[in-house]
């Protein structure tokens, strides 16, 4: 619900490829290629980019240059530079580098939380509280998002009760998060479930309801985004070329494909602020930095429909 609707867009598409996409691929993209990719995204009209994850380089070598990438990206005016932080230490590094929005993954699945960050979901709420306090001291203008991961199901735990998801989202807001979004981390969600959960989320936390973060693992990414939009969600995470993959579903694509998401909304008359031709052109620097890495996307493969003009 944090979309800036004051200018020439009805929704905010938040590009997460440089973070979510890259952390799922084996190859390491050289830092100058990341810069060129970010430049191309900005040139296409992307107004929010999750550029890095502040995790130890030994765990994710792809993110060893996180601070450098943030420092570069914030030179673009009018773009919100986001970083994922798994804990207080990562948050401090991200804030000192100049990140303008932080996202902290808080897993609704107990097993996923322990496996992913070796903390319970309740411990992570305390982490939200500590990060919010640090943010208030260091950089009060920075927004803090809690991304409720495995909100629609978990490969470890299986079913994740909806009550657990909504309670956790509300606890994060109470602990100081500006927004709680819902993430379909492993691509289990369906549109009916998405509508139900976002409706409950909005009823529970009002304007603190955050983004829809959908993965396309079972081909329902776009349908799930549309369902979220129908419930009033106006911020959507996606990645260029659907970069990434899920280690539990070999061959599956990663996030919702940005190009397809832009095409869907623009074709519906919902303005994204993103130029379709230019966003497809942004695949060139991405591929240059990750040679041989498969990129997904139905719109880039098929091309724009005859007679299609973007408003
Ligand atoms: Zn994701």
Coordinates of C-alpha atoms and ligand atoms in Angstrom, one line a residue:
X1 CA 0.0 0.0 0.0
X2 CA 3.1 2.2 0.0
X3 CA 2.8 3.0 -3.7
X4 CA 3.4 6.6 -4.7
X5 CA 0.3 7.3 -6.7
X6 CA 0.9 11.1 -6.8
X7 CA 2.8 11.1 -10.1
X8 CA 2.1 9.0 -13.2
X9 CA 1.7 5.5 -11.8
X10 CA -1.2 3.7 -10.1
X11 CA 1.0 0.9 -8.6
X12 CA 4.6 0.4 -7.5
X13 CA 6.6 -2.4 -9.0
X14 CA 9.5 -3.2 -6.7
X15 CA 12.3 -4.9 -8.6
X16 CA 14.0 -7.5 -6.5
X17 CA 16.2 -9.2 -9.1
X18 CA 19.5 -7.9 -7.8
X19 CA 18.7 -9.4 -4.4
X20 CA 16.2 -12.3 -4.7
X21 CA 17.2 -13.2 -8.2
X22 CA 21.0 -13.2 -7.7
X23 CA 21.0 -15.0 -4.4
X24 CA 19.4 -18.0 -6.1
X25 CA 21.9 -18.3 -8.9
X26 CA 25.3 -19.9 -8.6
X27 CA 27.3 -17.4 -10.7
X28 CA 28.6 -14.2 -9.2
X29 CA 27.7 -11.1 -11.1
X30 CA 30.6 -8.6 -11.3
X31 CA 29.9 -5.4 -9.5
X32 CA 30.2 -3.1 -12.6
X33 CA 27.6 -5.3 -14.3
X34 CA 25.3 -4.8 -11.4
X35 CA 25.7 -1.1 -11.8
X36 CA 24.8 -1.3 -15.5
X37 CA 21.8 -3.5 -14.8
X38 CA 20.5 -1.0 -12.1
X39 CA 21.0 1.9 -14.5
X40 CA 18.9 0.1 -17.1
X41 CA 16.2 -0.6 -14.6
X42 CA 16.1 3.1 -13.6
X43 CA 16.1 4.2 -17.2
X44 CA 13.0 2.0 -17.8
X45 CA 11.2 3.9 -15.0
X46 CA 11.6 1.4 -12.1
X47 CA 11.2 3.5 -8.8
X48 CA 12.1 0.9 -6.2
X49 CA 14.9 -1.6 -6.4
X50 CA 16.0 -4.2 -3.8
X51 CA 19.7 -4.1 -4.7
X52 CA 21.4 -6.3 -2.1
X53 CA 21.2 -8.5 0.9
X54 CA 23.4 -7.7 4.0
X55 CA 24.4 -11.2 4.9
X56 CA 27.9 -12.5 5.6
X57 CA 29.9 -12.9 2.3
X58 CA 30.9 -16.4 3.3
X59 CA 27.2 -17.4 3.2
X60 CA 26.3 -15.5 0.0
X61 CA 29.4 -14.5 -2.0
X62 CA 27.0 -12.9 -4.6
X63 CA 26.3 -10.2 -2.0
X64 CA 29.8 -9.4 -0.9
X65 CA 29.6 -6.0 -2.6
X66 CA 26.3 -5.1 -1.0
X67 CA 27.5 -1.8 0.6
X68 CA 29.2 -0.7 -2.7
X69 CA 26.0 -1.5 -4.7
X70 CA 23.8 0.5 -2.3
X71 CA 26.2 3.5 -2.4
X72 CA 26.1 3.4 -6.2
X73 CA 22.3 3.0 -6.5
X74 CA 21.4 5.9 -4.1
X75 CA 23.0 8.3 -6.6
X76 CA 19.9 7.8 -8.8
X77 CA 17.3 10.4 -7.7
X78 CA 13.7 9.4 -7.4
X79 CA 14.5 5.7 -6.8
X80 CA 14.1 4.0 -3.5
X81 CA 17.0 1.8 -2.8
X82 CA 16.1 -1.2 -0.7
X83 CA 18.2 -3.8 1.1
X84 CA 17.3 -7.1 2.7
X85 CA 18.7 -7.4 6.2
X86 CA 18.5 -10.7 8.2
X87 CA 19.4 -9.1 11.6
X88 CA 20.4 -6.0 13.5
X89 CA 24.0 -6.2 12.3
X90 CA 23.0 -6.4 8.7
X91 CA 20.6 -3.5 9.3
X92 CA 23.3 -1.3 10.7
X93 CA 25.6 -2.0 7.7
X94 CA 22.7 -1.3 5.3
X95 CA 21.8 2.0 7.0
X96 CA 25.4 3.1 7.1
X97 CA 25.7 2.4 3.4
X98 CA 22.7 4.7 2.8
X99 CA 19.9 2.2 2.1
X100 CA 16.5 4.0 2.0
X101 CA 14.3 1.1 2.8
X102 CA 15.0 -2.1 4.7
X103 CA 13.2 -5.4 4.4
X104 CA 13.5 -8.1 7.1
X105 CA 12.3 -11.6 6.3
X106 CA 10.1 -12.9 9.2
X107 CA 9.0 -16.5 8.6
X108 CA 5.6 -17.6 9.5
X109 CA 6.8 -21.2 9.5
X110 CA 8.6 -22.2 12.6
X111 CA 10.7 -24.8 10.8
X112 CA 11.7 -22.4 8.0
X113 CA 12.6 -19.7 10.5
X114 CA 14.9 -22.0 12.4
X115 CA 16.5 -23.4 9.2
X116 CA 16.8 -20.0 7.6
X117 CA 18.0 -17.7 10.4
X118 CA 18.3 -20.1 13.3
X119 CA 15.7 -18.1 15.2
X120 CA 12.1 -18.5 16.1
X121 CA 9.5 -16.2 14.5
X122 CA 9.1 -14.5 17.9
X123 CA 12.8 -13.9 18.1
X124 CA 12.6 -12.2 14.7
X125 CA 9.9 -9.9 16.0
X126 CA 12.4 -8.8 18.6
X127 CA 14.9 -8.2 15.8
X128 CA 12.3 -6.0 14.1
X129 CA 12.0 -4.0 17.4
X130 CA 15.8 -3.6 17.7
X131 CA 16.1 -2.6 14.0
X132 CA 13.3 0.0 14.3
X133 CA 15.0 1.5 17.3
X134 CA 18.4 1.7 15.4
X135 CA 16.6 3.1 12.4
X136 CA 15.1 5.9 14.6
X137 CA 18.5 6.8 15.8
X138 CA 20.5 6.5 12.6
X139 CA 18.2 7.3 9.8
X140 CA 14.6 8.2 10.8
X141 CA 13.4 8.6 7.2
X142 CA 14.1 5.0 6.3
X143 CA 11.1 2.7 6.0
X144 CA 11.2 -0.7 7.5
X145 CA 9.2 -3.6 6.0
X146 CA 8.7 -7.0 7.5
X147 CA 8.3 -9.5 4.8
X148 CA 6.3 -12.4 6.2
X149 CA 7.9 -15.3 4.4
X150 CA 6.3 -18.8 3.8
X151 CA 3.0 -16.9 4.3
X152 CA 1.2 -19.3 1.9
X153 CA 2.9 -22.6 2.7
X154 CA 6.4 -24.0 3.5
X155 CA 8.4 -26.8 1.9
X156 CA 9.6 -27.8 5.4
X157 CA 6.4 -27.4 7.5
X158 CA 3.8 -27.8 4.8
X159 CA 0.6 -25.9 5.6
X160 CA 1.1 -22.6 7.5
X161 CA -2.0 -21.6 9.5
X162 CA -3.4 -18.3 8.3
X163 CA -3.9 -17.2 11.9
X164 CA -0.1 -17.6 12.5
X165 CA 0.6 -15.4 9.4
X166 CA -1.8 -12.6 10.4
X167 CA -0.7 -12.6 14.0
X168 CA 2.9 -12.4 13.1
X169 CA 2.3 -9.6 10.6
X170 CA 0.5 -7.6 13.3
X171 CA 3.3 -8.3 15.8
X172 CA 5.8 -6.9 13.4
X173 CA 3.8 -3.7 12.9
X174 CA 3.4 -3.4 16.7
X175 CA 7.2 -3.8 17.0
X176 CA 7.9 -0.9 14.7
X177 CA 7.7 -2.1 11.1
X178 CA 6.1 0.5 8.8
X179 CA 4.6 -2.3 6.8
X180 CA 4.1 -6.1 6.8
X181 CA 4.0 -7.7 3.4
X182 CA 3.2 -11.3 2.5
X183 CA 5.7 -13.5 0.6
X184 CA 5.0 -16.7 -1.2
X185 CA 8.6 -17.8 -0.7
X186 CA 8.2 -21.3 -2.3
X187 CA 5.4 -20.7 -4.8
X188 CA 2.6 -22.5 -3.1
X189 CA 0.0 -19.7 -3.2
X190 CA -3.3 -19.7 -5.2
X191 CA -5.4 -16.6 -6.0
X192 CA -8.3 -17.5 -3.6
X193 CA -5.8 -17.9 -0.8
X194 CA -4.1 -14.6 -1.8
X195 CA -7.3 -12.7 -1.7
X196 CA -8.3 -14.2 1.7
X197 CA -4.9 -13.5 3.4
X198 CA -4.5 -9.9 2.1
X199 CA -8.1 -9.1 3.0
X200 CA -7.4 -10.3 6.6
X201 CA -4.0 -8.5 6.6
X202 CA -5.7 -5.2 5.6
X203 CA -8.4 -5.7 8.2
X204 CA -5.7 -6.3 10.9
X205 CA -3.1 -3.7 10.1
X206 CA -4.8 -1.2 7.8
X207 CA -2.4 1.0 5.9
X208 CA 0.5 -0.9 7.3
X209 CA -0.3 -3.8 4.9
X210 CA 2.7 -4.1 2.5
X211 CA 3.7 -5.7 -0.8
X212 CA 2.7 -8.9 -2.5
X213 CA 5.9 -11.0 -3.1
X214 CA 5.0 -13.8 -5.4
X215 CA 7.1 -16.6 -6.9
X216 CA 6.1 -18.2 -10.2
X217 CA 7.1 -21.7 -9.3
X218 CA 3.8 -23.2 -10.3
X219 CA 2.9 -20.7 -12.9
X220 CA 0.4 -18.8 -10.7
X221 CA 2.6 -15.7 -10.1
X222 CA 0.6 -13.3 -12.3
X223 CA -2.8 -14.7 -11.2
X224 CA -1.7 -14.2 -7.6
X225 CA -0.6 -10.6 -8.2
X226 CA -4.0 -9.8 -9.9
X227 CA -5.8 -11.4 -6.9
X228 CA -3.8 -9.2 -4.6
X229 CA -4.5 -6.1 -6.7
X230 CA -8.2 -6.8 -6.5
X231 CA -7.9 -6.8 -2.7
X232 CA -6.3 -3.3 -2.8
X233 CA -2.6 -4.2 -2.8
X234 CA -0.6 -1.6 -4.8
X235 CA 3.0 -2.7 -4.3
X236 CA 4.3 -5.8 -6.1
X237 CA 7.8 -7.4 -6.0
X238 CA 9.1 -9.0 -9.2
X239 CA 12.3 -9.8 -10.9
X240 CA 13.6 -9.0 -14.4
X241 CA 13.6 -12.2 -16.4
X242 CA 12.1 -14.1 -13.5
X243 CA 15.7 -14.5 -12.4
X244 CA 16.5 -17.0 -9.8
X245 CA 15.0 -20.4 -9.0
X246 CA 13.9 -22.4 -6.1
X247 CA 16.3 -25.1 -4.8
X248 CA 13.3 -27.3 -3.9
X249 CA 11.8 -27.2 -7.4
X250 CA 14.6 -27.7 -10.0
X251 CA 13.8 -26.0 -13.4
X252 CA 11.2 -23.7 -11.8
X253 CA 11.5 -20.0 -12.4
X254 CA 11.9 -17.6 -9.6
X255 CA 10.0 -14.4 -8.9
X256 CA 7.1 -13.1 -10.9
X257 CA 8.6 -11.8 -14.2
X258 CA 8.8 -8.0 -14.1
X259 CA 8.2 -7.7 -17.9
X260 CA 5.1 -9.9 -17.8
X261 CA 3.8 -8.1 -14.7
X262 CA 4.2 -4.7 -16.4
X263 CA 2.5 -5.9 -19.5
X264 CA -0.5 -7.3 -17.6
X265 CA -1.1 -4.1 -15.6
X266 CA -0.4 -1.7 -18.5
X267 CA -2.7 -3.7 -20.8
X268 CA -5.4 -3.4 -18.2
X269 CA -4.9 0.4 -18.0
X270 CA -3.2 0.3 -14.6
X271 CA -0.2 2.5 -14.9
X272 CA 3.1 1.2 -13.6
X273 CA 5.4 4.1 -14.6
X274 CA 7.6 1.6 -16.4
X275 CA 8.3 1.6 -20.1
X276 CA 7.8 -1.9 -21.6
X277 CA 10.3 -1.6 -24.4
X278 CA 13.0 -0.2 -22.0
X279 CA 12.4 -2.8 -19.3
X280 CA 12.8 -5.6 -21.9
X281 CA 16.0 -3.9 -23.0
X282 CA 17.3 -4.1 -19.4
X283 CA 17.7 -7.8 -20.0
X284 CA 20.8 -7.0 -22.1
X285 CA 23.0 -5.8 -19.2
X286 CA 21.6 -8.6 -17.0
X287 CA 22.6 -11.3 -19.4
X288 CA 26.0 -9.6 -20.0
X289 CA 26.7 -9.9 -16.3
X290 CA 25.4 -13.5 -16.0
X291 CA 26.3 -15.2 -19.3
X292 CA 24.4 -18.4 -19.9
X293 CA 21.9 -17.9 -17.1
X294 CA 18.3 -18.6 -18.4
X295 CA 15.9 -15.7 -18.4
X296 CA 12.1 -16.3 -18.3
X297 CA 9.2 -14.2 -19.5
X298 CA 6.3 -14.8 -21.9
X299 CA 6.1 -11.2 -23.1
X300 CA 9.8 -10.9 -24.0
X301 CA 9.6 -14.2 -25.8
X302 CA 6.4 -13.5 -27.7
X303 CA 6.8 -9.7 -28.2
X304 CA 4.1 -7.0 -27.8
X305 CA 0.7 -7.6 -29.5
X306 CA 0.2 -6.0 -32.9
X307 CA -1.2 -2.5 -32.5
X308 CA -0.3 -2.3 -28.8
X309 CA 0.6 1.1 -27.6
X310 CA 1.5 2.0 -24.0
X311 CA -0.3 5.0 -22.7
Ligands
LIG1 ZN1 11.4 -14.3 -2.9

